[in-house]
PDB file of C-alpha atoms in Angstrom:
ATOM      1  CA  MET A   1     -19.344  11.617   3.492  1.00  0.00           C
ATOM      2  CA  SER A   2     -16.995  13.590   5.753  1.00  0.00           C
ATOM      3  CA  VAL A   3     -14.731  12.031   8.310  1.00  0.00           C
ATOM      4  CA  ALA A   4     -16.884  13.211  11.184  1.00  0.00           C
ATOM      5  CA  SER A   5     -20.223  12.141   9.589  1.00  0.00           C
ATOM      6  CA  PRO A   6     -22.613  10.848  12.239  1.00  0.00           C
ATOM      7  CA  ARG A   7     -23.677   8.100   9.875  1.00  0.00           C
ATOM      8  CA  ARG A   8     -20.330   6.362  10.491  1.00  0.00           C
ATOM      9  CA  SER A   9     -19.563   4.505  13.688  1.00  0.00           C
ATOM     10  CA  ALA A  10     -16.761   5.927  15.966  1.00  0.00           C
ATOM     11  CA  ARG A  11     -14.496   3.302  14.871  1.00  0.00           C
ATOM     12  CA  GLU A  12     -15.115   4.168  11.208  1.00  0.00           C
ATOM     13  CA  ARG A  13     -14.519   7.867  11.746  1.00  0.00           C
ATOM     14  CA  LEU A  14     -11.397   7.178  13.760  1.00  0.00           C
ATOM     15  CA  LEU A  15      -9.993   5.055  10.942  1.00  0.00           C
ATOM     16  CA  ALA A  16     -10.972   7.505   8.233  1.00  0.00           C
ATOM     17  CA  ALA A  17      -9.338  10.351  10.250  1.00  0.00           C
ATOM     18  CA  ALA A  18      -6.231   8.270  10.789  1.00  0.00           C
ATOM     19  CA  ASP A  19      -6.102   7.301   7.210  1.00  0.00           C
ATOM     20  CA  GLU A  20      -6.263  10.933   6.047  1.00  0.00           C
ATOM     21  CA  LEU A  21      -3.924  12.380   8.652  1.00  0.00           C
ATOM     22  CA  PHE A  22      -1.316   9.490   8.884  1.00  0.00           C
ATOM     23  CA  TYR A  23      -0.901   9.342   5.026  1.00  0.00           C
ATOM     24  CA  ALA A  24      -0.652  12.956   4.585  1.00  0.00           C
ATOM     25  CA  GLU A  25       1.525  14.009   7.542  1.00  0.00           C
ATOM     26  CA  GLY A  26       3.107  10.718   9.000  1.00  0.00           C
ATOM     27  CA  VAL A  27       2.133   8.195  11.622  1.00  0.00           C
ATOM     28  CA  HIS A  28       4.557   9.474  14.331  1.00  0.00           C
ATOM     29  CA  THR A  29       4.069  13.202  13.514  1.00  0.00           C
ATOM     30  CA  VAL A  30       0.170  13.010  14.154  1.00  0.00           C
ATOM     31  CA  GLY A  31      -0.911  12.544  17.653  1.00  0.00           C
ATOM     32  CA  ILE A  32      -3.995  10.795  18.734  1.00  0.00           C
ATOM     33  CA  ASP A  33      -5.555  14.100  19.927  1.00  0.00           C
ATOM     34  CA  ARG A  34      -5.659  15.378  16.256  1.00  0.00           C
ATOM     35  CA  VAL A  35      -7.097  11.983  15.061  1.00  0.00           C
ATOM     36  CA  ILE A  36      -9.805  12.216  17.827  1.00  0.00           C
ATOM     37  CA  GLU A  37     -10.534  15.826  16.964  1.00  0.00           C
ATOM     38  CA  ARG A  38     -10.778  15.104  13.176  1.00  0.00           C
ATOM     39  CA  ALA A  39     -13.087  12.126  13.809  1.00  0.00           C
ATOM     40  CA  GLY A  40     -15.334  14.100  16.167  1.00  0.00           C
ATOM     41  CA  VAL A  41     -15.244  11.373  18.931  1.00  0.00           C
ATOM     42  CA  ALA A  42     -14.387  11.110  22.493  1.00  0.00           C
ATOM     43  CA  LYS A  43     -10.987   9.948  23.461  1.00  0.00           C
ATOM     44  CA  ALA A  44     -12.631   6.867  25.159  1.00  0.00           C
ATOM     45  CA  SER A  45     -13.780   5.760  21.718  1.00  0.00           C
ATOM     46  CA  LEU A  46     -10.161   5.375  20.482  1.00  0.00           C
ATOM     47  CA  TYR A  47      -9.306   3.288  23.516  1.00  0.00           C
ATOM     48  CA  SER A  48     -12.391   1.287  23.271  1.00  0.00           C
ATOM     49  CA  ALA A  49     -11.986   0.465  19.537  1.00  0.00           C
ATOM     50  CA  PHE A  50      -8.237   0.091  19.171  1.00  0.00           C
ATOM     51  CA  GLY A  51      -6.749  -0.104  22.621  1.00  0.00           C
ATOM     52  CA  ASN A  52      -4.044   2.575  21.989  1.00  0.00           C
ATOM     53  CA  LYS A  53      -2.208   4.425  19.201  1.00  0.00           C
ATOM     54  CA  ASP A  54      -0.344   1.217  18.147  1.00  0.00           C
ATOM     55  CA  GLY A  55      -3.746  -0.538  17.668  1.00  0.00           C
ATOM     56  CA  LEU A  56      -5.015   2.439  15.520  1.00  0.00           C
ATOM     57  CA  VAL A  57      -1.805   2.492  13.387  1.00  0.00           C
ATOM     58  CA  ARG A  58      -2.185  -1.406  12.867  1.00  0.00           C
ATOM     59  CA  ALA A  59      -5.725  -0.987  11.747  1.00  0.00           C
ATOM     60  CA  TYR A  60      -4.639   1.952   9.463  1.00  0.00           C
ATOM     61  CA  LEU A  61      -1.993  -0.056   7.877  1.00  0.00           C
ATOM     62  CA  GLN A  62      -4.085  -3.196   7.521  1.00  0.00           C
ATOM     63  CA  GLY A  63      -6.733  -0.978   5.773  1.00  0.00           C
ATOM     64  CA  ARG A  64      -4.143   0.425   3.453  1.00  0.00           C
ATOM     65  CA  HIS A  65      -3.043  -3.079   2.738  1.00  0.00           C
ATOM     66  CA  GLU A  66      -6.518  -4.287   1.985  1.00  0.00           C
ATOM     67  CA  GLU A  67      -7.168  -1.336  -0.404  1.00  0.00           C
ATOM     68  CA  ARG A  68      -3.910  -1.889  -2.192  1.00  0.00           C
ATOM     69  CA  ARG A  69      -4.419  -5.559  -2.479  1.00  0.00           C
ATOM     70  CA  ALA A  70      -7.897  -5.181  -3.966  1.00  0.00           C
ATOM     71  CA  ARG A  71      -6.821  -2.397  -6.367  1.00  0.00           C
ATOM     72  CA  VAL A  72      -3.834  -4.527  -7.576  1.00  0.00           C
ATOM     73  CA  LEU A  73      -5.862  -7.641  -7.935  1.00  0.00           C
ATOM     74  CA  ARG A  74      -8.497  -5.722  -9.894  1.00  0.00           C
ATOM     75  CA  ARG A  75      -6.015  -4.710 -12.439  1.00  0.00           C
ATOM     76  CA  VAL A  76      -4.324  -8.200 -12.635  1.00  0.00           C
ATOM     77  CA  GLU A  77      -7.718  -9.971 -13.091  1.00  0.00           C
ATOM     78  CA  GLN A  78      -8.506  -7.503 -16.101  1.00  0.00           C
ATOM     79  CA  HIS A  79      -6.007  -9.723 -18.105  1.00  0.00           C
ATOM     80  CA  GLU A  80      -6.028 -13.328 -19.089  1.00  0.00           C
ATOM     81  CA  GLU A  81      -2.516 -13.654 -20.528  1.00  0.00           C
ATOM     82  CA  PRO A  82       0.074 -14.432 -17.803  1.00  0.00           C
ATOM     83  CA  ARG A  83       2.579 -11.841 -19.032  1.00  0.00           C
ATOM     84  CA  GLU A  84       0.065  -8.975 -18.920  1.00  0.00           C
ATOM     85  CA  ARG A  85      -1.280 -10.001 -15.501  1.00  0.00           C
ATOM     86  CA  LEU A  86       2.255  -9.585 -14.085  1.00  0.00           C
ATOM     87  CA  LEU A  87       2.801  -6.275 -15.781  1.00  0.00           C
ATOM     88  CA  ALA A  88      -0.647  -5.113 -14.506  1.00  0.00           C
ATOM     89  CA  VAL A  89       0.914  -4.734 -11.022  1.00  0.00           C
ATOM     90  CA  PHE A  90       2.880  -1.794 -12.348  1.00  0.00           C
ATOM     91  CA  ASP A  91      -0.227  -0.444 -14.117  1.00  0.00           C
ATOM     92  CA  ALA A  92      -1.909  -0.309 -10.817  1.00  0.00           C
ATOM     93  CA  LEU A  93       0.980   1.664  -9.332  1.00  0.00           C
ATOM     94  CA  ALA A  94       1.031   4.046 -12.178  1.00  0.00           C
ATOM     95  CA  GLU A  95      -2.681   4.525 -11.730  1.00  0.00           C
ATOM     96  CA  SER A  96      -2.237   5.365  -7.979  1.00  0.00           C
ATOM     97  CA  ALA A  97       0.760   7.564  -8.604  1.00  0.00           C
ATOM     98  CA  ALA A  98      -1.341   9.758 -11.049  1.00  0.00           C
ATOM     99  CA  LYS A  99      -3.840  10.602  -8.424  1.00  0.00           C
ATOM    100  CA  PRO A 100      -3.642  14.057  -6.649  1.00  0.00           C
ATOM    101  CA  GLY A 101      -2.340  13.544  -3.108  1.00  0.00           C
ATOM    102  CA  PHE A 102      -0.230  10.481  -3.840  1.00  0.00           C
ATOM    103  CA  ARG A 103       2.559  10.388  -1.148  1.00  0.00           C
ATOM    104  CA  GLY A 104       3.956   7.022  -2.023  1.00  0.00           C
ATOM    105  CA  CYS A 105       3.702   3.869  -0.009  1.00  0.00           C
ATOM    106  CA  ALA A 106       2.059   4.157   3.414  1.00  0.00           C
ATOM    107  CA  PHE A 107       4.325   1.251   4.739  1.00  0.00           C
ATOM    108  CA  TYR A 108       7.554   2.937   3.486  1.00  0.00           C
ATOM    109  CA  ASN A 109       6.468   6.355   4.912  1.00  0.00           C
ATOM    110  CA  ALA A 110       5.515   4.848   8.403  1.00  0.00           C
ATOM    111  CA  GLY A 111       8.495   2.548   8.448  1.00  0.00           C
ATOM    112  CA  ALA A 112      11.032   5.425   7.898  1.00  0.00           C
ATOM    113  CA  GLU A 113      10.058   6.818  11.432  1.00  0.00           C
ATOM    114  CA  ALA A 114       9.173   3.628  13.241  1.00  0.00           C
ATOM    115  CA  ASP A 115      10.575   1.239  15.825  1.00  0.00           C
ATOM    116  CA  PRO A 116      12.188  -1.539  14.022  1.00  0.00           C
ATOM    117  CA  HIS A 117      10.479  -4.032  16.257  1.00  0.00           C
ATOM    118  CA  GLY A 118       7.021  -2.381  16.569  1.00  0.00           C
ATOM    119  CA  VAL A 119       3.608  -2.689  14.883  1.00  0.00           C
ATOM    120  CA  VAL A 120       4.582  -0.726  11.849  1.00  0.00           C
ATOM    121  CA  ARG A 121       7.376  -3.242  11.090  1.00  0.00           C
ATOM    122  CA  GLU A 122       5.136  -6.067  11.490  1.00  0.00           C
ATOM    123  CA  GLU A 123       2.521  -4.734   9.145  1.00  0.00           C
ATOM    124  CA  ALA A 124       5.052  -3.606   6.567  1.00  0.00           C
ATOM    125  CA  ALA A 125       6.545  -7.107   6.681  1.00  0.00           C
ATOM    126  CA  ALA A 126       3.160  -8.540   5.957  1.00  0.00           C
ATOM    127  CA  ASN A 127       2.463  -6.211   3.162  1.00  0.00           C
ATOM    128  CA  ARG A 128       5.853  -6.795   1.558  1.00  0.00           C
ATOM    129  CA  ALA A 129       5.493 -10.600   1.941  1.00  0.00           C
ATOM    130  CA  TRP A 130       2.127 -10.271  -0.017  1.00  0.00           C
ATOM    131  CA  THR A 131       3.860  -8.355  -2.803  1.00  0.00           C
ATOM    132  CA  ARG A 132       6.626 -10.878  -2.979  1.00  0.00           C
ATOM    133  CA  GLN A 133       4.247 -13.760  -3.170  1.00  0.00           C
ATOM    134  CA  LEU A 134       2.137 -12.091  -5.752  1.00  0.00           C
ATOM    135  CA  PHE A 135       5.234 -11.575  -8.032  1.00  0.00           C
ATOM    136  CA  THR A 136       6.232 -15.129  -7.501  1.00  0.00           C
ATOM    137  CA  ASP A 137       2.797 -16.594  -8.322  1.00  0.00           C
ATOM    138  CA  LEU A 138       2.550 -14.390 -11.431  1.00  0.00           C
ATOM    139  CA  ALA A 139       6.178 -15.174 -12.577  1.00  0.00           C
ATOM    140  CA  ARG A 140       5.436 -18.947 -12.136  1.00  0.00           C
ATOM    141  CA  ALA A 141       2.186 -18.513 -14.288  1.00  0.00           C
ATOM    142  CA  ALA A 142       4.171 -16.585 -17.015  1.00  0.00           C
ATOM    143  CA  GLY A 143       6.569 -19.491 -17.150  1.00  0.00           C
ATOM    144  CA  ALA A 144       9.609 -18.099 -15.332  1.00  0.00           C
ATOM    145  CA  PRO A 145      11.940 -21.074 -14.511  1.00  0.00           C
ATOM    146  CA  ASP A 146      12.923 -19.416 -11.206  1.00  0.00           C
ATOM    147  CA  PRO A 147       9.852 -17.562 -10.153  1.00  0.00           C
ATOM    148  CA  ALA A 148      11.221 -16.677  -6.828  1.00  0.00           C
ATOM    149  CA  ALA A 149      14.363 -15.039  -8.155  1.00  0.00           C
ATOM    150  CA  LEU A 150      12.377 -13.079 -10.790  1.00  0.00           C
ATOM    151  CA  ALA A 151       9.982 -12.023  -8.052  1.00  0.00           C
ATOM    152  CA  GLY A 152      12.981 -10.704  -5.956  1.00  0.00           C
ATOM    153  CA  GLN A 153      14.004  -8.499  -8.839  1.00  0.00           C
ATOM    154  CA  LEU A 154      10.411  -7.191  -9.487  1.00  0.00           C
ATOM    155  CA  VAL A 155       9.984  -6.348  -5.808  1.00  0.00           C
ATOM    156  CA  ILE A 156      13.048  -4.119  -6.009  1.00  0.00           C
ATOM    157  CA  LEU A 157      11.914  -2.570  -9.160  1.00  0.00           C
ATOM    158  CA  TYR A 158       8.470  -2.121  -7.632  1.00  0.00           C
ATOM    159  CA  ASP A 159      10.066  -0.370  -4.604  1.00  0.00           C
ATOM    160  CA  GLY A 160      12.025   1.889  -6.760  1.00  0.00           C
ATOM    161  CA  ALA A 161       9.167   2.871  -8.891  1.00  0.00           C
ATOM    162  CA  THR A 162       7.115   3.675  -5.825  1.00  0.00           C
ATOM    163  CA  VAL A 163       9.798   6.015  -4.423  1.00  0.00           C
ATOM    164  CA  GLY A 164      10.355   7.470  -7.819  1.00  0.00           C
ATOM    165  CA  ALA A 165       6.665   8.131  -8.307  1.00  0.00           C
ATOM    166  CA  ARG A 166       6.518   9.911  -4.982  1.00  0.00           C
ATOM    167  CA  GLN A 167       9.585  12.040  -5.658  1.00  0.00           C
ATOM    168  CA  ASP A 168       8.568  12.881  -9.209  1.00  0.00           C
ATOM    169  CA  ARG A 169       4.906  13.339  -8.333  1.00  0.00           C
ATOM    170  CA  GLY A 170       3.413  11.258 -11.049  1.00  0.00           C
ATOM    171  CA  PRO A 171       3.312   7.932 -12.903  1.00  0.00           C
ATOM    172  CA  ALA A 172       6.374   8.097 -15.049  1.00  0.00           C
ATOM    173  CA  ALA A 173       8.625   5.965 -12.725  1.00  0.00           C
ATOM    174  CA  ALA A 174       5.784   3.194 -12.706  1.00  0.00           C
ATOM    175  CA  GLU A 175       5.535   3.360 -16.366  1.00  0.00           C
ATOM    176  CA  GLN A 176       9.232   2.986 -16.903  1.00  0.00           C
ATOM    177  CA  ALA A 177       9.382   0.278 -14.251  1.00  0.00           C
ATOM    178  CA  ARG A 178       6.672  -1.545 -16.338  1.00  0.00           C
ATOM    179  CA  LEU A 179       8.965  -1.568 -19.283  1.00  0.00           C
ATOM    180  CA  MET A 180      11.859  -2.781 -17.189  1.00  0.00           C
ATOM    181  CA  ALA A 181       9.672  -5.516 -15.756  1.00  0.00           C
ATOM    182  CA  ALA A 182       8.715  -6.597 -19.291  1.00  0.00           C
ATOM    183  CA  ALA A 183      12.322  -6.919 -20.204  1.00  0.00           C
ATOM    184  CA  LEU A 184      13.149  -8.913 -17.146  1.00  0.00           C
ATOM    185  CA  LEU A 185      10.205 -11.207 -17.700  1.00  0.00           C
ATOM    186  CA  ASP A 186      10.981 -11.629 -21.401  1.00  0.00           C
ATOM    187  CA  ALA A 187      14.737 -12.453 -20.505  1.00  0.00           C
ATOM    188  CA  ALA A 188      13.647 -14.895 -17.736  1.00  0.00           C
ATOM    189  CA  THR A 189      11.204 -16.697 -19.992  1.00  0.00           C
ATOM    190  CA  ALA A 190      13.226 -16.736 -23.199  1.00  0.00           C
TER     191      ALA A 190
END
């Protein structure tokens, strides 16, 4: 179904257009007029649904977070063994990085251009807190004596793998990060 499909509500079309354009070109590069044009809706629809561009950006980033959260948890839940559950987070990243059009993390991309106190920063902080908590919970389940410390290392590794996957245009960095995460986990639980 296309972005401008009449079967979608104006809100859904605006979010789909924002998701496509913001991810491909940047949150601050793309003006609301382009989003409105791509969505095939009136300008009033944007203001009615989101209030302003910040509201649309917030909804876009929240949607990206929910999609990422669901994708990562699907991969984690495919495993029963705690070690494999933790490493599955890197498998989810490798899977994403292998897809055409992968441009890295929407939060990193948007944050590079954003006001340090604005909506992008708030949503990026929430996304990052979720990632850190996920790694902490998985490290605890895997038997790490200091799960928060291991989670801190894994978040840095994940960040680097995400950037590397974007730069290299493929999953190799995420696959290497998985091997490094396994080594960190093994050392922490030895």
